[in-house]
PDB file of C-alpha atoms and ligand atoms in Angstrom:
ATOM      1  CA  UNK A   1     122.796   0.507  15.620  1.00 34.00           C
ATOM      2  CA  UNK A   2     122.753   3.272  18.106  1.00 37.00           C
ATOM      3  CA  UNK A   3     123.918   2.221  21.641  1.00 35.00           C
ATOM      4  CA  UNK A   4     122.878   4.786  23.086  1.00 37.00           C
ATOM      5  CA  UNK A   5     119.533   5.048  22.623  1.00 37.00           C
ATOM      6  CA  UNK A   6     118.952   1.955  24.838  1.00 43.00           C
ATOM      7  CA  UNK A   7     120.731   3.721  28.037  1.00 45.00           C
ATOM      8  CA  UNK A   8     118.491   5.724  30.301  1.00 74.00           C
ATOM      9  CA  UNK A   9     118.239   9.023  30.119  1.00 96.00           C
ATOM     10  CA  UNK A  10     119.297  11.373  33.476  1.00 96.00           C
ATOM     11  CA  UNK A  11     115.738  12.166  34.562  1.00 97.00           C
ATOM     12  CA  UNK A  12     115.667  16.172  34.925  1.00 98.00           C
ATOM     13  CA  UNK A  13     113.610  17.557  37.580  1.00 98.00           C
ATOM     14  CA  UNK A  14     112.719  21.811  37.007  1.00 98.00           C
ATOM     15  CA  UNK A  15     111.143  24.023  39.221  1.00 98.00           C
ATOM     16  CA  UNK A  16     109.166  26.720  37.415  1.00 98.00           C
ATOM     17  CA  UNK A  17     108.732  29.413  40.423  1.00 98.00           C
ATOM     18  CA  UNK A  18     106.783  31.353  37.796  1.00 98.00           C
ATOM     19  CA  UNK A  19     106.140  34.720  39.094  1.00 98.00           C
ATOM     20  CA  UNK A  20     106.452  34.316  42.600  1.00 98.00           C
ATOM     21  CA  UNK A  21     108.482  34.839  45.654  1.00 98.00           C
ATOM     22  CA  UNK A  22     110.906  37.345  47.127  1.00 98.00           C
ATOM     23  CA  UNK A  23     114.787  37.494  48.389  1.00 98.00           C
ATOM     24  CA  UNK A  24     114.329  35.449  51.839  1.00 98.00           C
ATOM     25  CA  UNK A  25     112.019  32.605  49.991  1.00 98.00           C
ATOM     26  CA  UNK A  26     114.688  32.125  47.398  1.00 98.00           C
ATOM     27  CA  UNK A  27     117.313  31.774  49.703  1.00 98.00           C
ATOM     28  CA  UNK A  28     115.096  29.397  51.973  1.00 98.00           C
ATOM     29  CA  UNK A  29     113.808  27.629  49.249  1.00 98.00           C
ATOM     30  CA  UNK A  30     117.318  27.243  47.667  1.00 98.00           C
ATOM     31  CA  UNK A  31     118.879  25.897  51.208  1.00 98.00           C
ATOM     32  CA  UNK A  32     116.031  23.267  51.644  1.00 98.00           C
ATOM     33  CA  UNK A  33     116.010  21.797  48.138  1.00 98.00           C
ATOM     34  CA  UNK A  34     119.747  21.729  48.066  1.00 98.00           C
ATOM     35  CA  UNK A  35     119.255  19.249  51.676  1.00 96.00           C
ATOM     36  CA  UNK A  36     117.100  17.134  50.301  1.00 96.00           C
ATOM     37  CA  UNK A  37     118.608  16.039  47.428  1.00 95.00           C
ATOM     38  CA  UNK A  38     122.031  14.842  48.031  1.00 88.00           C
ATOM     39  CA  UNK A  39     120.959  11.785  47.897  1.00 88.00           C
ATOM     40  CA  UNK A  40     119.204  11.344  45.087  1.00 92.00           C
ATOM     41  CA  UNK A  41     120.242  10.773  41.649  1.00 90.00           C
ATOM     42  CA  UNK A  42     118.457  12.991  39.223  1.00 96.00           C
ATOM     43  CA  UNK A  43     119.449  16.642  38.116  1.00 97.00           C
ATOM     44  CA  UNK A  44     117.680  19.311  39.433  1.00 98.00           C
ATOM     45  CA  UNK A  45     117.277  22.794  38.243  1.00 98.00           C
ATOM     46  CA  UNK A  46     115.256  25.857  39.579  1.00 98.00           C
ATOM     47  CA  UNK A  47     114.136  28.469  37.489  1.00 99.00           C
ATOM     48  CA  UNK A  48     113.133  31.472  39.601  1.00 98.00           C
ATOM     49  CA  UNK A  49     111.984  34.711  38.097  1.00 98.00           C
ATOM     50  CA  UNK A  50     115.157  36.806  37.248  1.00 98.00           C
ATOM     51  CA  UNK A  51     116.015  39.163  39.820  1.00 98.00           C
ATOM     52  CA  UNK A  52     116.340  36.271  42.041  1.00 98.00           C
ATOM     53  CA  UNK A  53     118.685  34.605  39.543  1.00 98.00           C
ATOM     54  CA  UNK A  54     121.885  36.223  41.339  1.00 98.00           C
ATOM     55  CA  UNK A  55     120.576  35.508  45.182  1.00 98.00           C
ATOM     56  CA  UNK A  56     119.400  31.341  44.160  1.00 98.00           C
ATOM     57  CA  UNK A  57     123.076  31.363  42.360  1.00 98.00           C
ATOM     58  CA  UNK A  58     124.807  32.458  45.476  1.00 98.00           C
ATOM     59  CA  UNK A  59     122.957  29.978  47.846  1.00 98.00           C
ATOM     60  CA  UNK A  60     123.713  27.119  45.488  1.00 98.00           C
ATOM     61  CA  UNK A  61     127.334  28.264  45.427  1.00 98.00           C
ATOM     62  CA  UNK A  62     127.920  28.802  49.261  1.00 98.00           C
ATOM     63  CA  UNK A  63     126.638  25.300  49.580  1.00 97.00           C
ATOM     64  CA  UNK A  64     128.591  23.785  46.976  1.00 97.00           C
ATOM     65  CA  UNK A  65     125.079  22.840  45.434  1.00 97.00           C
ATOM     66  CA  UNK A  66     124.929  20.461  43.055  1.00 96.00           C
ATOM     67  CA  UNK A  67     121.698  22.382  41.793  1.00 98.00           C
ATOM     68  CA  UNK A  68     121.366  23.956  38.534  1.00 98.00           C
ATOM     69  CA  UNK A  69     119.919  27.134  37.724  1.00 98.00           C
ATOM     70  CA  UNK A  70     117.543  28.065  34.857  1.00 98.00           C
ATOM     71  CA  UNK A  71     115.566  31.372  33.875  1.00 98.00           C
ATOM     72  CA  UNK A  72     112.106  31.536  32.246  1.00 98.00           C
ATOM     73  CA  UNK A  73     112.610  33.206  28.953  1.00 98.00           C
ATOM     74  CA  UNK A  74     115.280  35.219  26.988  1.00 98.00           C
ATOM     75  CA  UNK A  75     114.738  37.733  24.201  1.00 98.00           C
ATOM     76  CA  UNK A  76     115.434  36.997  20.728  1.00 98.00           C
ATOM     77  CA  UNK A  77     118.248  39.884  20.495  1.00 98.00           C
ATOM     78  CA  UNK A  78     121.657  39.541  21.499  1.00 97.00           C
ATOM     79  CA  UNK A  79     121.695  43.252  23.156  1.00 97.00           C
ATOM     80  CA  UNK A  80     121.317  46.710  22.562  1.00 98.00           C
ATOM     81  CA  UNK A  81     117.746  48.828  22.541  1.00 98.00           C
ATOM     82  CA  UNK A  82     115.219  46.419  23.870  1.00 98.00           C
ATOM     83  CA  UNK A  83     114.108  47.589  27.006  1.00 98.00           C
ATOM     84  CA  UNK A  84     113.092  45.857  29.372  1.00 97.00           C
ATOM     85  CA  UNK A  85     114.728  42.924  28.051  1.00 98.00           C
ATOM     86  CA  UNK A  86     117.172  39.882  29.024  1.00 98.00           C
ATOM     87  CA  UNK A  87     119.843  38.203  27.011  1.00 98.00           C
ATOM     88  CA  UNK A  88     120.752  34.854  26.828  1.00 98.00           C
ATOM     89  CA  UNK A  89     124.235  36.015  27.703  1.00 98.00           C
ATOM     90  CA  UNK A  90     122.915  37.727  30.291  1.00 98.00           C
ATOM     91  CA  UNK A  91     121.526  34.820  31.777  1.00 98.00           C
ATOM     92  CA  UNK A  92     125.205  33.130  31.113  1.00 98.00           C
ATOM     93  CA  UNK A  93     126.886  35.857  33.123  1.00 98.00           C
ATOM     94  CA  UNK A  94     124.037  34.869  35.836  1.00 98.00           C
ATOM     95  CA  UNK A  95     125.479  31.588  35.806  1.00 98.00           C
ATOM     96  CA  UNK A  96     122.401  30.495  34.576  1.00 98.00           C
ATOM     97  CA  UNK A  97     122.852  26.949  32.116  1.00 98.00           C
ATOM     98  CA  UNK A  98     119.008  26.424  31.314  1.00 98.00           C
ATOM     99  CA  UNK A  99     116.497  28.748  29.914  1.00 99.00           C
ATOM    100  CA  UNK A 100     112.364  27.905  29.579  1.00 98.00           C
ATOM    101  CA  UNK A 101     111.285  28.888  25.655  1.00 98.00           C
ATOM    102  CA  UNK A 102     107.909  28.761  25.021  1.00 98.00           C
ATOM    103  CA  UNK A 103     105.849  28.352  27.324  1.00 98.00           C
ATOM    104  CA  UNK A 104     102.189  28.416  27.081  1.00 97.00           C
ATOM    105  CA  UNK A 105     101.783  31.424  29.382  1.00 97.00           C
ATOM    106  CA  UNK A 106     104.156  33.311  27.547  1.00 97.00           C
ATOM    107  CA  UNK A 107     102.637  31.877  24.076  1.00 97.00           C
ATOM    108  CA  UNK A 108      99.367  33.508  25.565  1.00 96.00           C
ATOM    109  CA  UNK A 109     100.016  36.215  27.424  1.00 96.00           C
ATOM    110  CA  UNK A 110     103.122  37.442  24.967  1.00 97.00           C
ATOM    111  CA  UNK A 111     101.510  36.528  21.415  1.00 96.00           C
ATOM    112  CA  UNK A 112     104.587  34.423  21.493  1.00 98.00           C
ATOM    113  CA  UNK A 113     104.471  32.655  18.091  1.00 98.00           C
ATOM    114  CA  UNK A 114     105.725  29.156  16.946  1.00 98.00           C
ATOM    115  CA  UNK A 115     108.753  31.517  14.951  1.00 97.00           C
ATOM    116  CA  UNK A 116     109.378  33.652  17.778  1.00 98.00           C
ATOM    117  CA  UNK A 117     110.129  30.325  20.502  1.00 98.00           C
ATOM    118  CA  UNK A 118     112.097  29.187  18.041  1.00 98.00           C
ATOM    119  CA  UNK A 119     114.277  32.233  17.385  1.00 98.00           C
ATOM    120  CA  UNK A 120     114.384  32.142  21.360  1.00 98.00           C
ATOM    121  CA  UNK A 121     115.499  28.788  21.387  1.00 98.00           C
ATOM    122  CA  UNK A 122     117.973  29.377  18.436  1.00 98.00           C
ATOM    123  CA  UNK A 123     119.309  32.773  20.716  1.00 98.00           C
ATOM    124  CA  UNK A 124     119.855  30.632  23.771  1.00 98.00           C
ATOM    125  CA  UNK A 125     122.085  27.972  22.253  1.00 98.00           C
ATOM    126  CA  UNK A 126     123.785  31.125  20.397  1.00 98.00           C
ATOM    127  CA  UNK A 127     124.388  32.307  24.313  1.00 98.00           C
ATOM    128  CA  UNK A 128     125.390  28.658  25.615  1.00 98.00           C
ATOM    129  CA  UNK A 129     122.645  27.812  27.218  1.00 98.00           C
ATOM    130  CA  UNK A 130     120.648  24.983  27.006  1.00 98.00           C
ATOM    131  CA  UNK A 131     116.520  25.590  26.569  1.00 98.00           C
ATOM    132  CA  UNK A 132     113.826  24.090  27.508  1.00 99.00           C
ATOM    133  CA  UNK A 133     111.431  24.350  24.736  1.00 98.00           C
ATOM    134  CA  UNK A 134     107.680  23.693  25.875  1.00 98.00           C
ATOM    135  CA  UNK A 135     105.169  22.297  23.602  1.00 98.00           C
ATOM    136  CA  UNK A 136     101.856  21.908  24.219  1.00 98.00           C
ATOM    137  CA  UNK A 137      97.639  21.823  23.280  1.00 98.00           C
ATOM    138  CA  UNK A 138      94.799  23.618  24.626  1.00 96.00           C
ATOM    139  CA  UNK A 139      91.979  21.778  26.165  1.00 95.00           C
ATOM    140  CA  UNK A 140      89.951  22.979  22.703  1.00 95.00           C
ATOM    141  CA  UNK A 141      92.387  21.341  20.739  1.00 97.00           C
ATOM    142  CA  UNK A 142      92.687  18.286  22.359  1.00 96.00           C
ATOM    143  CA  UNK A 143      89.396  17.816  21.998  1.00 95.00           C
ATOM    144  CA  UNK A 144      88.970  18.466  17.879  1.00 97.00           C
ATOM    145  CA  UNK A 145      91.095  15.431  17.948  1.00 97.00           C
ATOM    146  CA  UNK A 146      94.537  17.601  16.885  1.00 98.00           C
ATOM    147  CA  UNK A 147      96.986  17.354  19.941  1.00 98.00           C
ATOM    148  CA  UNK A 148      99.708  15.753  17.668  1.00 98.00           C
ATOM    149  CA  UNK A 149      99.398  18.255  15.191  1.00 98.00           C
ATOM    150  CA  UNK A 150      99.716  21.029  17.296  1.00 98.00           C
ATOM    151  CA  UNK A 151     102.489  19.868  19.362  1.00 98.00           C
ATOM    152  CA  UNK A 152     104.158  18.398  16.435  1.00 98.00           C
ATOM    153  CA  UNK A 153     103.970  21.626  14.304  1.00 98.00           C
ATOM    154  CA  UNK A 154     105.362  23.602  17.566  1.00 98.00           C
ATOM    155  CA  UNK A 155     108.081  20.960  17.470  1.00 98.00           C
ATOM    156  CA  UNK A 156     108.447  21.492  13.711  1.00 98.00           C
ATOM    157  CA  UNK A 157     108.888  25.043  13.770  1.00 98.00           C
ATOM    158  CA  UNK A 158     111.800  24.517  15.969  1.00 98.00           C
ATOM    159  CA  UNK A 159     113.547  21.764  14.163  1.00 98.00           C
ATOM    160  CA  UNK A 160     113.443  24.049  10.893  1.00 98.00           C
ATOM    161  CA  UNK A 161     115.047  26.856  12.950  1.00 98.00           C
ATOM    162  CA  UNK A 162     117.367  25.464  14.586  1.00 98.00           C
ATOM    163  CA  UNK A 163     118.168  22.354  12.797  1.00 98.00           C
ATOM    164  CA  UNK A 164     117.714  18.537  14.400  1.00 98.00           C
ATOM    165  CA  UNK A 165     121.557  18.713  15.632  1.00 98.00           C
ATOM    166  CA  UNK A 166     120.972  21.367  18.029  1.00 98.00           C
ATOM    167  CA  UNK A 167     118.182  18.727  20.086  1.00 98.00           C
ATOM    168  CA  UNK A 168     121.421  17.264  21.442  1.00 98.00           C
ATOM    169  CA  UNK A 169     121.766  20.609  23.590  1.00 98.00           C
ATOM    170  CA  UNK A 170     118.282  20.824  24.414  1.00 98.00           C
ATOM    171  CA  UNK A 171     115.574  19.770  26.683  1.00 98.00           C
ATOM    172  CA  UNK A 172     112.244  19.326  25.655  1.00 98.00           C
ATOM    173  CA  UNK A 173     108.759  20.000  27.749  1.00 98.00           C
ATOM    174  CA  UNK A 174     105.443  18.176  26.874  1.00 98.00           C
ATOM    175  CA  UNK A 175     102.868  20.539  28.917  1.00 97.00           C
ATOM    176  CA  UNK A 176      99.191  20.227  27.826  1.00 97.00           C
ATOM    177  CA  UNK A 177      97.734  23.890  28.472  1.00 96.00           C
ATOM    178  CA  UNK A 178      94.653  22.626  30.237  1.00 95.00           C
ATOM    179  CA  UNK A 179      96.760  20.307  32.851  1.00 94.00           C
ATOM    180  CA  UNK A 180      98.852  23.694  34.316  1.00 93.00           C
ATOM    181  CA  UNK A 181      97.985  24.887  37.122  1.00 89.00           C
ATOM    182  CA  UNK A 182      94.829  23.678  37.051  1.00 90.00           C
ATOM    183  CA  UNK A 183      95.177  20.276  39.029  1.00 86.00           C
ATOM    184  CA  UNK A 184      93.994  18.396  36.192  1.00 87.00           C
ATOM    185  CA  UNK A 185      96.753  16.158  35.211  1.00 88.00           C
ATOM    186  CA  UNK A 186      97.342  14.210  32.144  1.00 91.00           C
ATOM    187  CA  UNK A 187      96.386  10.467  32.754  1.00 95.00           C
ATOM    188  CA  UNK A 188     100.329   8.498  32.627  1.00 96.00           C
ATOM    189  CA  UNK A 189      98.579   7.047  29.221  1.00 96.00           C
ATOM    190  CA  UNK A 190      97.361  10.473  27.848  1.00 96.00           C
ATOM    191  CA  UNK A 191     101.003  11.751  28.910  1.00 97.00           C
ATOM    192  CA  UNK A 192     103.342   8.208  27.047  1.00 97.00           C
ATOM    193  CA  UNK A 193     101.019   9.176  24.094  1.00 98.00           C
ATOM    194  CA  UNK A 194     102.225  12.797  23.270  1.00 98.00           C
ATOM    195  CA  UNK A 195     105.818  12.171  24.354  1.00 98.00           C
ATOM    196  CA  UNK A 196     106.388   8.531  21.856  1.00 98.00           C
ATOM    197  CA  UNK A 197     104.878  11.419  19.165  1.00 98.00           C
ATOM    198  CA  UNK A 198     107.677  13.827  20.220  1.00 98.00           C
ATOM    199  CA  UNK A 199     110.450  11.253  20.098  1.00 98.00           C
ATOM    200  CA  UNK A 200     109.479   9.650  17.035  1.00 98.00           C
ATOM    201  CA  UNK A 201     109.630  12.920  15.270  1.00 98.00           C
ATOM    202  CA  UNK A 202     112.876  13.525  16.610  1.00 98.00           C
ATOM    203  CA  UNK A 203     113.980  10.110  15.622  1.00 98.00           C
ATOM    204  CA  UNK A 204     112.288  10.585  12.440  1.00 97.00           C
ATOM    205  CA  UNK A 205     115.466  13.184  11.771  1.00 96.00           C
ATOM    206  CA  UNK A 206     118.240  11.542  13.629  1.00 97.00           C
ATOM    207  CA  UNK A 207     117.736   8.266  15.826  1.00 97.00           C
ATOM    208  CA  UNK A 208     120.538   9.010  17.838  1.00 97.00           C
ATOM    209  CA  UNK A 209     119.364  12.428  19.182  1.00 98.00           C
ATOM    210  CA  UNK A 210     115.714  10.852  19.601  1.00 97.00           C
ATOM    211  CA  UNK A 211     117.147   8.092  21.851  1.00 97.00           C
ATOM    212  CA  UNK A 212     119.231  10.858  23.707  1.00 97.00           C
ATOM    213  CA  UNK A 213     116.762  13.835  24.225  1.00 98.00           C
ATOM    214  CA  UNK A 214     115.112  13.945  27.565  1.00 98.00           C
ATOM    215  CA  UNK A 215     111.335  15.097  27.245  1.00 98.00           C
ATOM    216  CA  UNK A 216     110.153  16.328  30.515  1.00 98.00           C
ATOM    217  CA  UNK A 217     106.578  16.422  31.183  1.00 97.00           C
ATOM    218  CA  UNK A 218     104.580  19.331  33.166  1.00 97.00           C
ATOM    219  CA  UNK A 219     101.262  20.048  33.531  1.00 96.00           C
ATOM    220  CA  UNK A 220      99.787  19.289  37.775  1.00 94.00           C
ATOM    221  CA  UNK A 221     102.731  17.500  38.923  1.00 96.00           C
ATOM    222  CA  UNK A 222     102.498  16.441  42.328  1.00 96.00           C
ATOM    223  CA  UNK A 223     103.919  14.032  44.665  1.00 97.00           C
ATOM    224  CA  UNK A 224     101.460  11.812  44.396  1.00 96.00           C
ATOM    225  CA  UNK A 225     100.966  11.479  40.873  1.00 96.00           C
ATOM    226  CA  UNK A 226     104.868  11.652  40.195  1.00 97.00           C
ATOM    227  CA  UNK A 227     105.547   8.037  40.286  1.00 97.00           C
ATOM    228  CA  UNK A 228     102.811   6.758  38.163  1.00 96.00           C
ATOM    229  CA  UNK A 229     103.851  10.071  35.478  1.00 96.00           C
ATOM    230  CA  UNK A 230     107.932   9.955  35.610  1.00 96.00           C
ATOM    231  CA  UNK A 231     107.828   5.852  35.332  1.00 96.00           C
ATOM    232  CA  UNK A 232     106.783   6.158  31.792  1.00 96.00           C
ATOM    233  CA  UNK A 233     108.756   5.048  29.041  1.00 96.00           C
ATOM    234  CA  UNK A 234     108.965   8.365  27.529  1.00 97.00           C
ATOM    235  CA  UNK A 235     108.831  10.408  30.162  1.00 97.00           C
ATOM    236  CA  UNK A 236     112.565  11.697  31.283  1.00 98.00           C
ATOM    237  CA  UNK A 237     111.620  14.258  33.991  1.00 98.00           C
ATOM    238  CA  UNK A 238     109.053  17.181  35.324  1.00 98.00           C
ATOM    239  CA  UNK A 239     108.814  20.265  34.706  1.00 98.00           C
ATOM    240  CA  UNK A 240     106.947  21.643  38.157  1.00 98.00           C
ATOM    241  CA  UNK A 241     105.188  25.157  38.611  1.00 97.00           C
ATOM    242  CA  UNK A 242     102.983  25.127  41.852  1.00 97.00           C
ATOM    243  CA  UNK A 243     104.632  22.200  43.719  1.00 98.00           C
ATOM    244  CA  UNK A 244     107.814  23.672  43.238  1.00 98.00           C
ATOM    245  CA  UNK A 245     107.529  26.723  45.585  1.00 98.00           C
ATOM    246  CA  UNK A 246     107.496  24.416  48.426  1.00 98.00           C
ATOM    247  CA  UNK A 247     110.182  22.342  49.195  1.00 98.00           C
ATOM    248  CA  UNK A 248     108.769  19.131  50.660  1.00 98.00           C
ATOM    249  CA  UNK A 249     106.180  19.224  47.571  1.00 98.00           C
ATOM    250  CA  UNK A 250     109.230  19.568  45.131  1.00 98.00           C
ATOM    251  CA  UNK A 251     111.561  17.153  47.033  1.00 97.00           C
ATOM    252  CA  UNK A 252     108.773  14.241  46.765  1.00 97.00           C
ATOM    253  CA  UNK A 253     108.829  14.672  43.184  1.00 98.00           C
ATOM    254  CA  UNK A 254     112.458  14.574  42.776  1.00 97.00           C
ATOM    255  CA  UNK A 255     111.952  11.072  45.079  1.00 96.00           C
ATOM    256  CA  UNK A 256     110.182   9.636  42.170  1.00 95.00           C
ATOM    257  CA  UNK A 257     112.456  10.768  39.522  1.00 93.00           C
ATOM    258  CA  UNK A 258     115.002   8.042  41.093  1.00 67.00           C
TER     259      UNK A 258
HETATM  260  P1  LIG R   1     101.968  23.499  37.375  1.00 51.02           P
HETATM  261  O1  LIG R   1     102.815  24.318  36.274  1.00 51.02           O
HETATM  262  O2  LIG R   1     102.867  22.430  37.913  1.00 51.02           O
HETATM  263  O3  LIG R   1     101.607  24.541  38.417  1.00 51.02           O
HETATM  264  O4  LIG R   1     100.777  22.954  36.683  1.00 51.02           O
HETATM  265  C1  LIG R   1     103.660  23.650  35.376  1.00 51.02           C
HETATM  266  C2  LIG R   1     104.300  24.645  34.454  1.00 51.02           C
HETATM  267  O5  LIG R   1     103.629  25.582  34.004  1.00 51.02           O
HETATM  268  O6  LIG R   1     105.496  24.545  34.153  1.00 51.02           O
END
């Protein structure tokens, strides 16, 4: 019997900045996060595009942040001719400790296959880094009935690459591709569903790891829906695009992650 797996999880809050910002916001947006949650018990991490990696580092330093700091995708090589490319050990140097893998705007805009996240997600743990790997349906598929398939398989594809141990250095994302950025959030049910799928497949290959590994869910995340989303059984954390690049929006979503 695995202890363990009855403790909560740390909920793990992530800001996504996505492709937006500039020097001063970072360092604005860094300061005010950083105020707001010192009193508050979950981790936080924010993931701003990468050449604001160094200046969000240096704010969370000179404040002796407890914030962590994350980048939004890696290449699959370890260096060398790749230009225009970024290296998990790269990102280490950055002082980066989590990296996003997968999401569903790089899985669409980058023809980023199921074997390509996971040789992403296989390079960052190679680096030391911990990834967040993102899984999620289209609106299409959710409606032919085959969300746990597709999210399943995605999962698959990483489990076979990477092996079940290496979940216990991982995060994992539930987004559903029609709830980002769109304001259309998973219902808390819709959201349970998907996430009990993940961790039984991760329990299905080692109950210890599935009673350990957080799944975060994204997908519309707002401070108002927040309490009724991160309250579910399953559901360890956010992972927050839009919300995020404000810092009262972010900070009432880290509130309900108590
Ligand atoms: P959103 O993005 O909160 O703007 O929907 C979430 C994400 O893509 O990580």
């Amino acid at each position: 019997m695995n202890l363990m797996s009855t403790h909560k999880r740390v909920p793990l809050i992530a800001g996504n900045w996505k492709m937006n910002g500039d020097t001063a916001m970072a360092q604005t947006l860094t300061g005010a996060v950083d105020e707001g949650i010192s009193s508050l018990s979950a981790e936080v991490v924010l993931i701003p595009p990468h050449p604001y990696l160094r200046v969000v580092k240096e704010a969370i330093d000179d404040r002796q942040s407890r914030l962590g700091l994350g980048a939004q995708d890696l290449s699959v090589h370890e260096k060398g001719a790749h230009t225009g490319e970024v290296s998990g050990a790269m990102l280490m140097d950055l002082g980066c400790r989590y990296v996003l893998v997968g999401h569903s705007e790089r899985r669409a805009d980058h023809h980023e296959t199921n074997e390509v996240v996971a040789a992403k997600f296989v390079a960052a743990q190679r680096a030391g880094l911990t990834p967040i790997v993102c899984l999620g349906e289209t609106l299409a598929e959710r409606e032919a009935g085959q969300t746990d398939a597709v999210v399943l398989g995605q999962l698959d594809a990483v489990i076979a690459a990477a092996g079940i141990e290496s979940f216990a250095q991982a995060v994992i994302a539930y987004e559903p591709v029609w709830a980002i950025g769109t304001g259309q959030t998973a219902t808390p049910e819709q959201a349970q569903s998907v996430h009990a799928s993940i961790r039984a497949r991760i329990r299905d290959n080692s109950d210890t790891i599935g009673g350990q590994v957080r799944v975060i869910y994204g997908g519309s995340v707002k401070p108002d829906n927040a309490p009724e989303i991160l309250s579910c059984e399953d559901i360890d954390g956010g992972l927050i695009g839009g919300a995020s690049l404000e810092a009262s929006s972010f900070l009432g979503i880290c509130q309900a992650a108590l």
